[in-house]
Amino acid sequence: MNEEQLTAVLHEQGPALVVAGPGSGKTRVLTHRVAWLLSQDVRPDSIMLVTFTKKAAQEMISRVQQLSYRGAAVVAGTFHHIAYIFLRRYVSSLPDLYSKSFTIIDQGDQEKLFKLVIQSLIDQEDRRLIPKPKDFVRIVSYMHSTQMSLLDVVREEFPNYIRQMDRINSVVNGYKERKIQGNMMDFSDLLTYFLILLRDTSAGIEIKNQIDHVLVDEYQDVNALQEKIIRELSGTCKSLMVVGDDAQSIYSFRGGSAEFMLDFEDQYQSVTKYFLTKNYRSRPSILRLVNASIEYNEEQIEKQLESLRPEGDLPIVTVTSNSREQAAYVISKIQEYNESGIPFDEIAILYRARWNSLEFEKACVNSGIRYDIRGGIRFFERSHIKDVTALVTIFVNPREILQWNRILSMLSGVGEITASKIVQKIQSKSNPLTAFLTLGRNDFSSMSISSIAISSIISLQRLFTELAELDENHSGLTQINPMRFLSLCLEFLEPIHQMKFPDEDEFRERWNDVREFMSFSDRYDSLDNLLADILTMVNISTRTSKLDDKDRPIVLSTVHQAKGLEWQVVFVTWLNQGVFPHSMSLAEDNLEEERRLFYVACTRAKDFLHLTFSEYARSWQNSEGVSQFIEEIMDENVFQIFGNDIW
C-alpha cells in the first residue's frame, strides 16, 4: 500500500471521508481496513461493509478472507442484502404484519401485481388515464429512493398524470395492501422497512449495539433513503468510513446524489478526510486532460489525480465530417491497435446516448469485428425499432405474418385476438397488403371488432395508402425512397409510442433512436436494400467474424454502463454540443453532472484515449458544434488534434 492508502486504513475512530479518485485503489483500502480491524480483535459481526453491487461485495469479502481467516463472518453486501439479513431476523418487530417467510418480488412481479390492482380498482375505460404498471413501479421506486412524496414524484417525473392523483393514490395504496396480504416485499420495501427497524423498534437498538464499524463503498451514489440508513447505523458506532469520488456521481436519474458526499463534513462532527489521488490505471497524459476538465465544476471536492505509470501519448481529438466517417475512423484505429498486439476486448467505444451506437454497429458488421453492447441490446433488436422495421417488412414482404401481428397489436383497442382475426382474414390472399386495404366496416363488424379498434385500423389503412402513393412511377413498392417512407411511418408511430412510453424522458430517448433510424436510411436507394442490411446486422453470426474464436469482442457502451470498468484503449465519441453534454441536461441546468460523466468516460482509459466529434449532425440532434468539454481545455495543451481544423 502507498502512504495515502495506509493512512486511511489505520483510521482510528469517528467519521472518515475518503475521497478516492479513479484507479486509486479504494477497494484495497476498504478490504485492508476490514482486515486491520480484525487484527485489532474487533468482532467480525460488528463490522458492516456496504457495497452497491453483489459482485463488488463478493470480490471484497474474497480479498478480506485472503487477508484474515475471520473475514467470512463480516456483515457485508449490498444495501438490499444487508437489509434482508436483519429483516429476516427481526421482521416481527415491524408495524405491518409480515412473517419471517416473506418473499421478495422483482420488477416483473411488481408490474404483474400493479396490473392486478389496477384491474380491481380502476374501471376499464379509465385505465388509459393513469400510468402503466411498469411506470407505477418507477414511481414507487423513485418515491422511496428520494424520500419524496407521491404527489411530488408525479409532479416532477410524470406531470401528464397530475390530474389523476386520486386514482394514482388508490392504486399505490392498493399495491401496498396486496404486498402485506401476500407477505411480499419489493426491493424498495427492504430498505424502507430496514430504516423503520433502525429508527422505531427495540430491534433497531440491538442492531446498532451490534455494529461498531461501518464502511460504505461508492458513497457518491447513495440516495436519500440509503443515507438515512447510514446515519442511523453510524449514530452509535465507533467508526464510519465512507469512500467515493464526487467527480464520479452520475446517477441522479435514479435518485443518487453527490450532495451527501459534498456535505459530509457539515452533516457529521469531527470528520477526518483522506485523499487517494495516486492513480494506478491511466497514463499521466490522460489524467492531465481529466484534471483540466473537472476543474470547471464549481460543486466539487478539489483534488489532482497523479499517475504512477510512465508517460504516454497525448489523447487525440479527431474531427470527422459526419457520423459515418466518425465510425469508419474509429474502426480503422481499432484494427490498427489490434494488429499492434492489443486484444479486441481491451478496446471500448463509449457514447452518451443509446442511439449513438448505430453507426458503430454498422461499421463493426462491415469490418467483421465482433462487438458486445454492454448493459443493453443491439440497435435493431430494440422493441421500438422493431415497430418501425415491421412496417418496412410488410411492404417488402406482405406475407410476413409476425410483422402484421406486431403492427396491428400496437393499435389502440386492438389486442392479440383482434389482430389474429384480421391476419387470418388476409393471409390466404395473394397479396395480404392489398387485401388489408380493401377491408371495410362491414368486414370489421362481421369479425366483432370494437368501434375503437375499427378507427385505429382505418388509420393504419390510411398510412399504407399514403405509403403506396410514394411509388409515383409505379416501379415497385420496394423502390420507394426509404427516408420518405420512414418519415410517414414516424408521423403515424409517434402518438402510439407516446402512449406506449408515457414517461417523457423514456419516450424522448426511444424516439431519438427512431429518428436516428430514419436518418440512417438516407444512404439507401430502396426499402429492399435497407431491410437486407438490417437483417444482416440482426442475424449475423459471430462465427463468420474474421477474428479467431479465442478473441473476445470489443465493447460498445453508454458511459453510465461503463462506470467501474477499464480498457487499454477508449474512444469517447459523439462529443458534439447538445449530444455530449446532452441538450436536456443543458436545459435543466445539470451541466456539472454531464462533466462528471465526461470525467468517468475518459478515466476508463489505461493507455490510449481518443475523443471524436462529427462536424455534421442531424437537425433533430440539437447539436451546436464541438462539445464545450473539448473547447474548455483547448488552451491547456492536454490533447492533439487530428482531422479538420474547426477552431
XYZ file of C-alpha atoms in Angstrom, residues 79-622:
544
model
C -27.775 -2.255 0.976
C -30.567 -4.627 -0.006
C -28.727 -7.764 1.068
C -27.863 -6.370 4.484
C -31.412 -5.100 4.965
C -32.722 -8.557 4.082
C -30.458 -10.219 6.688
C -31.771 -8.085 9.540
C -35.400 -8.029 8.349
C -35.445 -11.808 8.244
C -34.243 -11.823 11.844
C -36.448 -9.029 13.210
C -39.447 -8.846 10.857
C -41.899 -9.462 13.721
C -40.918 -6.046 15.109
C -42.377 -4.235 12.095
C -45.677 -2.355 12.449
C -47.051 -4.106 9.334
C -47.990 -7.772 9.547
C -45.115 -9.621 7.881
C -43.791 -13.052 8.849
C -40.257 -14.434 8.603
C -41.227 -16.339 5.474
C -41.761 -13.126 3.484
C -40.660 -13.246 -0.149
C -39.054 -10.625 -2.372
C -40.663 -9.690 -5.677
C -38.646 -8.406 -8.617
C -39.648 -5.765 -11.136
C -41.559 -8.215 -13.317
C -43.637 -9.400 -10.360
C -44.207 -5.797 -9.286
C -45.662 -5.000 -12.701
C -47.955 -8.040 -12.518
C -49.146 -7.032 -9.050
C -49.832 -3.453 -10.142
C -51.782 -4.827 -13.111
C -53.991 -6.864 -10.753
C -54.550 -3.843 -8.502
C -55.445 -1.619 -11.456
C -57.900 -4.206 -12.776
C -59.597 -4.423 -9.379
C -59.760 -0.684 -8.611
C -59.949 1.224 -11.905
C -62.750 0.995 -14.446
C -61.569 -0.266 -17.810
C -62.346 2.969 -19.668
C -60.329 4.968 -17.105
C -57.183 2.807 -17.151
C -55.733 4.698 -20.094
C -55.761 7.837 -17.950
C -53.249 6.518 -15.400
C -49.663 5.236 -15.631
C -48.965 1.735 -16.868
C -47.824 -0.935 -14.368
C -44.139 -0.520 -15.253
C -44.434 3.233 -14.709
C -46.068 2.678 -11.327
C -43.005 0.587 -10.441
C -40.766 3.515 -11.372
C -42.907 5.974 -9.432
C -42.848 3.898 -6.242
C -39.110 3.169 -6.508
C -38.245 6.830 -7.079
C -40.535 7.901 -4.237
C -38.692 5.612 -1.805
C -35.158 6.354 -3.009
C -35.549 10.136 -2.991
C -37.847 10.222 0.051
C -40.184 12.486 -1.898
C -43.958 12.387 -1.547
C -46.016 10.569 -4.156
C -47.502 13.879 -5.273
C -44.060 15.446 -5.778
C -42.780 12.442 -7.730
C -45.751 12.513 -10.104
C -45.500 16.289 -10.462
C -41.763 16.088 -11.253
C -41.435 12.860 -13.231
C -44.930 12.185 -14.654
C -46.613 15.605 -14.896
C -49.088 14.385 -17.534
C -50.816 12.355 -14.811
C -51.078 15.053 -12.148
C -54.866 15.299 -12.593
C -55.195 11.606 -11.817
C -53.708 11.779 -8.306
C -56.800 10.291 -6.644
C -56.634 7.215 -8.845
C -52.829 7.001 -8.503
C -53.067 7.196 -4.711
C -55.704 4.478 -4.745
C -53.529 2.171 -6.863
C -50.354 2.739 -4.804
C -52.231 2.105 -1.547
C -53.838 -1.000 -3.039
C -50.416 -2.230 -4.130
C -49.068 -1.843 -0.597
C -52.048 -3.694 0.874
C -51.655 -6.565 -1.609
C -47.986 -6.918 -0.678
C -48.761 -7.119 3.028
C -51.594 -9.591 2.413
C -49.263 -11.753 0.320
C -46.299 -11.438 2.740
C -44.253 -9.870 -0.091
C -41.716 -7.049 -0.219
C -40.189 -5.326 -3.206
C -36.612 -4.042 -3.174
C -37.625 -0.561 -2.045
C -39.522 -2.117 0.867
C -36.355 -3.843 2.065
C -34.635 -0.506 2.631
C -37.733 1.316 3.879
C -38.571 -1.337 6.473
C -34.910 -1.643 7.477
C -34.899 2.076 8.214
C -38.091 1.656 10.271
C -36.411 -1.151 12.222
C -33.400 1.025 12.980
C -35.424 4.073 13.965
C -38.523 2.893 15.731
C -38.038 -0.519 17.308
C -36.151 -2.283 20.080
C -34.688 -4.460 17.321
C -33.030 -1.332 15.938
C -31.268 -0.780 19.248
C -29.960 -4.361 19.121
C -28.694 -3.918 15.570
C -26.948 -0.638 16.373
C -25.414 -2.146 19.507
C -24.023 -4.962 17.361
C -22.420 -2.763 14.681
C -19.314 -0.843 15.772
C -17.669 -0.111 12.433
C -19.441 0.857 9.202
C -17.709 1.068 5.814
C -19.567 2.304 2.713
C -18.311 1.984 -0.853
C -19.314 4.284 -3.770
C -20.699 6.848 -1.351
C -21.108 9.423 -4.126
C -24.008 7.337 -5.479
C -26.136 6.952 -2.325
C -29.710 8.179 -2.413
C -31.687 9.862 0.361
C -33.057 6.592 1.765
C -29.639 4.937 1.859
C -28.112 7.998 3.518
C -30.731 7.851 6.267
C -29.842 4.203 6.893
C -26.140 5.082 7.125
C -26.899 7.903 9.532
C -28.929 5.608 11.799
C -26.237 2.924 11.826
C -23.417 5.374 12.463
C -25.116 7.193 15.330
C -23.642 4.917 17.993
C -20.800 3.161 16.155
C -17.111 3.685 16.846
C -16.121 4.472 13.275
C -17.806 5.310 9.988
C -15.771 5.317 6.785
C -17.379 6.372 3.505
C -15.368 6.030 0.312
C -16.189 7.613 -3.016
C -15.423 10.202 -5.652
C -17.800 13.117 -6.044
C -16.453 13.553 -9.586
C -17.984 10.183 -10.487
C -21.507 10.901 -9.232
C -23.582 10.293 -12.376
C -26.820 8.611 -11.274
C -29.169 11.449 -10.338
C -31.788 9.983 -12.699
C -32.283 7.108 -10.254
C -32.091 9.166 -7.082
C -28.341 9.170 -6.409
C -26.849 12.478 -5.357
C -23.343 13.878 -4.874
C -24.691 16.312 -2.275
C -24.368 13.763 0.537
C -20.643 13.446 -0.123
C -20.153 17.171 -0.689
C -21.972 17.973 2.580
C -20.482 15.130 4.627
C -18.266 17.397 6.747
C -21.245 19.626 7.569
C -23.516 16.715 8.498
C -21.106 14.758 10.713
C -18.982 16.057 13.556
C -15.162 15.855 13.720
C -14.731 14.343 10.269
C -11.285 13.121 9.220
C -10.704 13.493 5.479
C -8.353 11.297 3.454
C -7.381 11.617 -0.195
C -6.453 8.805 -2.579
C -5.045 10.587 -5.615
C -2.306 8.191 -6.733
C -3.688 6.593 -9.882
C -2.514 3.111 -10.932
C -4.660 2.887 -14.085
C -4.126 5.708 -16.534
C -1.123 7.333 -18.188
C -0.176 10.847 -16.927
C -1.260 12.391 -20.228
C -4.809 11.096 -19.750
C -5.010 12.369 -16.167
C -3.812 15.842 -17.173
C -6.809 16.048 -19.502
C -9.377 14.950 -16.910
C -7.841 17.158 -14.211
C -8.114 20.155 -16.541
C -11.732 19.338 -17.408
C -13.158 18.675 -13.944
C -11.720 21.952 -12.628
C -14.645 23.687 -14.352
C -17.082 22.139 -11.871
C -17.821 24.518 -9.012
C -19.528 21.963 -6.756
C -16.710 19.558 -6.024
C -14.058 18.395 -3.595
C -10.846 19.670 -5.156
C -8.125 17.125 -5.903
C -5.498 16.413 -8.545
C -5.039 12.878 -9.801
C -1.408 11.790 -10.094
C -0.403 8.846 -12.271
C 2.150 6.318 -11.055
C 2.612 4.983 -14.577
C 5.124 6.061 -17.250
C 4.281 8.934 -19.597
C 2.134 8.058 -22.615
C 0.773 9.559 -25.822
C -1.371 12.661 -25.644
C -5.093 11.939 -26.046
C -6.232 12.529 -29.629
C -9.216 14.683 -30.589
C -10.400 13.643 -34.044
C -12.693 15.816 -36.134
C -14.720 13.962 -38.769
C -17.133 15.273 -41.375
C -20.128 13.143 -40.416
C -21.226 10.215 -38.304
C -20.310 7.603 -40.912
C -16.794 8.991 -41.196
C -16.551 9.068 -37.408
C -17.443 5.364 -37.215
C -15.067 4.476 -40.063
C -12.207 6.303 -38.345
C -12.832 4.566 -35.010
C -12.992 1.114 -36.603
C -9.806 1.704 -38.604
C -7.948 2.720 -35.426
C -9.286 -0.342 -33.617
C -7.903 -2.556 -36.368
C -4.538 -0.805 -36.106
C -4.412 -1.312 -32.345
C -5.317 -4.969 -32.706
C -2.635 -5.507 -35.340
C -0.124 -3.946 -32.930
C -0.964 -6.562 -30.301
C -3.804 -5.066 -28.244
C -6.645 -7.604 -27.832
C -10.069 -6.558 -29.048
C -11.552 -6.983 -25.560
C -9.157 -4.271 -24.325
C -10.893 -1.712 -26.550
C -14.145 0.161 -25.896
C -16.317 2.647 -27.780
C -18.227 4.863 -25.353
C -21.073 7.277 -26.068
C -23.600 9.413 -24.186
C -26.908 8.042 -25.508
C -28.060 4.691 -26.826
C -28.865 5.969 -30.312
C -25.179 6.823 -30.751
C -24.378 3.123 -31.232
C -25.984 2.594 -34.660
C -23.155 3.758 -36.935
C -20.577 1.849 -34.887
C -22.645 -1.342 -35.013
C -22.917 -0.991 -38.782
C -19.165 -0.373 -39.135
C -18.343 -3.369 -36.909
C -20.503 -5.669 -39.030
C -18.988 -4.380 -42.269
C -15.480 -4.936 -40.878
C -16.168 -8.354 -39.420
C -15.424 -7.169 -35.890
C -17.464 -8.797 -33.150
C -18.926 -6.497 -30.534
C -20.943 -6.568 -27.337
C -23.444 -3.934 -26.265
C -22.820 -3.571 -22.548
C -25.941 -3.385 -20.422
C -28.264 -3.168 -23.387
C -29.337 -4.696 -26.673
C -28.306 -4.065 -30.232
C -29.916 -1.206 -32.080
C -32.209 -3.156 -34.398
C -33.259 -5.537 -31.610
C -34.847 -2.734 -29.552
C -38.629 -3.026 -29.373
C -39.432 0.474 -30.640
C -37.053 -0.002 -33.578
C -38.714 -3.342 -34.337
C -42.013 -1.453 -34.624
C -40.556 0.655 -37.438
C -38.864 -2.320 -39.076
C -42.186 -4.186 -39.082
C -43.745 -1.523 -41.329
C -40.817 -1.784 -43.754
C -41.027 -5.583 -43.739
C -44.737 -5.618 -44.562
C -44.132 -3.529 -47.703
C -41.205 -5.690 -48.810
C -42.880 -8.988 -47.887
C -46.641 -8.595 -47.238
C -46.917 -12.292 -46.318
C -44.804 -11.824 -43.173
C -47.496 -12.725 -40.591
C -45.430 -11.954 -37.469
C -44.952 -8.350 -38.555
C -48.672 -7.942 -39.276
C -49.431 -9.167 -35.757
C -46.881 -6.761 -34.286
C -48.245 -3.692 -36.072
C -51.916 -4.468 -35.506
C -51.435 -5.313 -31.818
C -49.943 -1.924 -31.042
C -53.066 -0.082 -32.251
C -55.459 1.372 -29.697
C -58.282 -1.078 -28.951
C -56.631 -3.898 -30.896
C -55.392 -6.833 -28.847
C -53.856 -10.122 -29.892
C -57.276 -11.715 -30.573
C -58.436 -8.922 -32.884
C -55.065 -8.843 -34.635
C -55.302 -12.610 -35.216
C -58.777 -12.255 -36.735
C -57.542 -9.697 -39.261
C -54.397 -11.672 -40.117
C -56.481 -14.811 -40.629
C -58.755 -12.839 -42.978
C -55.932 -11.559 -45.218
C -53.144 -14.156 -45.036
C -54.656 -16.535 -47.620
C -54.894 -13.781 -50.259
C -52.267 -13.459 -52.981
C -51.319 -10.023 -51.647
C -52.252 -9.585 -47.963
C -51.421 -5.863 -48.117
C -53.933 -5.242 -50.898
C -56.454 -7.423 -49.082
C -55.988 -5.387 -45.906
C -56.549 -2.112 -47.742
C -59.851 -3.366 -49.160
C -61.324 -4.330 -45.778
C -64.348 -2.184 -44.890
C -66.551 -1.551 -41.894
C -68.831 -4.465 -42.802
C -65.814 -6.791 -42.695
C -64.784 -5.428 -39.298
C -68.327 -5.755 -37.943
C -68.516 -9.366 -39.079
C -65.377 -10.014 -37.030
C -66.994 -8.376 -33.949
C -64.312 -5.708 -33.759
C -64.949 -2.755 -31.422
C -65.502 0.767 -32.714
C -62.259 1.993 -31.083
C -60.306 -0.766 -32.800
C -62.002 -0.056 -36.152
C -60.934 3.607 -36.001
C -57.342 2.560 -35.263
C -57.322 0.013 -38.105
C -58.690 2.577 -40.562
C -55.877 4.965 -39.587
C -53.374 2.203 -40.422
C -55.087 1.702 -43.784
C -54.677 5.437 -44.472
C -50.975 5.175 -43.657
C -50.477 2.217 -46.007
C -52.350 4.060 -48.753
C -50.100 7.126 -48.320
C -47.030 4.911 -48.371
C -48.154 3.185 -51.548
C -48.668 6.576 -53.207
C -44.939 7.267 -52.751
C -44.382 4.899 -55.686
C -45.188 7.646 -58.172
C -43.535 5.897 -61.154
C -45.136 2.509 -60.417
C -41.692 0.944 -60.414
C -42.463 -1.308 -57.480
C -43.131 -0.590 -53.812
C -39.642 -1.692 -52.795
C -38.151 1.111 -54.888
C -39.726 3.789 -52.669
C -37.264 6.221 -51.148
C -36.641 4.824 -47.621
C -36.302 8.182 -45.892
C -39.610 9.479 -47.282
C -41.212 6.162 -46.362
C -39.948 6.294 -42.769
C -40.905 9.922 -42.392
C -44.579 8.980 -42.856
C -44.159 5.950 -40.586
C -42.800 8.131 -37.808
C -45.759 10.520 -38.033
C -48.029 7.527 -37.536
C -45.992 5.901 -34.751
C -45.208 8.980 -32.655
C -48.574 9.226 -30.815
C -48.613 5.427 -30.420
C -45.162 5.449 -28.818
C -46.094 8.410 -26.626
C -48.908 6.285 -25.209
C -46.653 3.242 -25.012
C -43.894 5.172 -23.183
C -45.688 7.846 -21.115
C -42.587 8.889 -19.178
C -41.292 11.910 -21.099
C -37.581 11.101 -20.688
C -38.024 7.465 -21.717
C -40.088 8.433 -24.749
C -37.515 11.041 -25.798
C -34.662 8.540 -25.538
C -36.505 5.915 -27.559
C -37.744 8.436 -30.102
C -34.163 9.612 -30.650
C -33.387 6.008 -31.603
C -36.257 6.063 -34.087
C -35.158 9.350 -35.618
C -31.603 8.086 -35.920
C -33.016 5.088 -37.798
C -34.714 7.456 -40.249
C -31.508 9.450 -40.754
C -29.598 6.199 -41.206
C -31.975 5.178 -44.009
C -30.968 8.152 -46.162
C -27.976 6.244 -47.574
C -30.200 3.564 -49.188
C -31.944 3.772 -52.549
C -34.675 1.218 -51.822
C -36.577 -0.461 -48.999
C -35.184 -3.775 -50.224
C -31.593 -2.736 -49.635
C -32.395 -1.104 -46.297
C -34.152 -4.206 -44.991
C -31.393 -6.501 -46.257
C -28.800 -4.551 -44.287
C -30.965 -4.506 -41.155
C -31.437 -8.273 -41.295
C -27.710 -8.725 -41.817
C -26.947 -6.684 -38.705
C -29.560 -8.549 -36.651
C -28.781 -12.089 -37.762
C -25.047 -12.060 -38.400
C -23.295 -14.911 -36.616
C -20.157 -14.314 -34.626
C -18.738 -17.440 -36.292
C -18.498 -15.513 -39.554
C -16.200 -12.962 -37.929
C -12.651 -12.540 -39.191
C -11.455 -12.887 -35.603
C -10.204 -16.084 -34.037
C -12.621 -17.752 -31.615
C -10.242 -17.064 -28.719
C -10.653 -13.304 -29.236
C -13.352 -11.595 -27.239
C -15.383 -8.781 -28.840
C -14.860 -5.070 -28.427
C -17.303 -3.291 -26.137
C -19.850 -0.684 -27.162
C -21.364 1.061 -24.160
C -23.016 4.145 -22.808
C -20.784 5.906 -20.308
C -23.182 5.089 -17.475
C -22.829 1.372 -18.174
C -19.034 1.636 -18.398
C -18.506 3.008 -14.890
C -16.168 0.822 -12.844
C -14.551 -0.746 -15.926
C -11.281 -0.075 -17.739
C -9.676 -0.768 -21.114
C -6.300 -0.142 -22.720
C -7.930 1.874 -25.499
C -11.048 4.001 -25.124
C -12.885 6.026 -27.756
C -15.215 8.659 -26.285
C -17.433 9.508 -29.233
C -20.130 11.949 -30.345
C -18.569 14.874 -28.485
C -20.993 17.331 -30.044
C -22.539 20.112 -28.001
C -26.118 19.026 -27.373
C -25.168 15.348 -27.635
C -22.397 15.219 -25.015
C -23.219 17.268 -22.974
C -26.816 16.273 -23.593
C -29.232 19.018 -24.637
C -31.724 18.079 -21.897
C -29.057 18.360 -19.204
C -28.157 21.792 -20.527
C -31.821 22.813 -20.438
C -32.182 21.510 -16.870
C -29.010 23.257 -15.659
C -27.334 19.934 -14.991
C -24.057 20.648 -16.753
C -21.841 19.635 -13.837
C -23.150 16.061 -13.840
C -22.549 15.911 -17.593
C -18.947 16.995 -16.999
C -18.613 14.303 -14.330
C -19.878 11.851 -16.939
C -17.131 13.021 -19.325
C -14.617 12.571 -16.487
C -15.834 8.994 -15.912
C -15.613 8.221 -19.638
C -12.039 9.428 -20.016
C -10.767 7.737 -16.856
C -11.787 4.325 -18.249
C -8.685 4.521 -20.489
C -5.422 2.993 -19.349
C -3.086 3.710 -22.282
C -4.783 5.415 -25.214
C -7.679 7.885 -25.230
C -9.462 9.122 -28.352
C -12.138 11.834 -28.374
C -14.192 12.128 -31.542
C -16.524 14.778 -32.929
C -18.662 14.885 -36.066
C -18.944 18.266 -37.804
C -22.273 17.372 -39.404
C -25.072 16.265 -37.094
C -28.737 15.593 -37.810
C -31.007 18.582 -37.368
C -33.019 16.807 -34.656
C -29.925 16.244 -32.521
C -29.774 19.872 -31.342
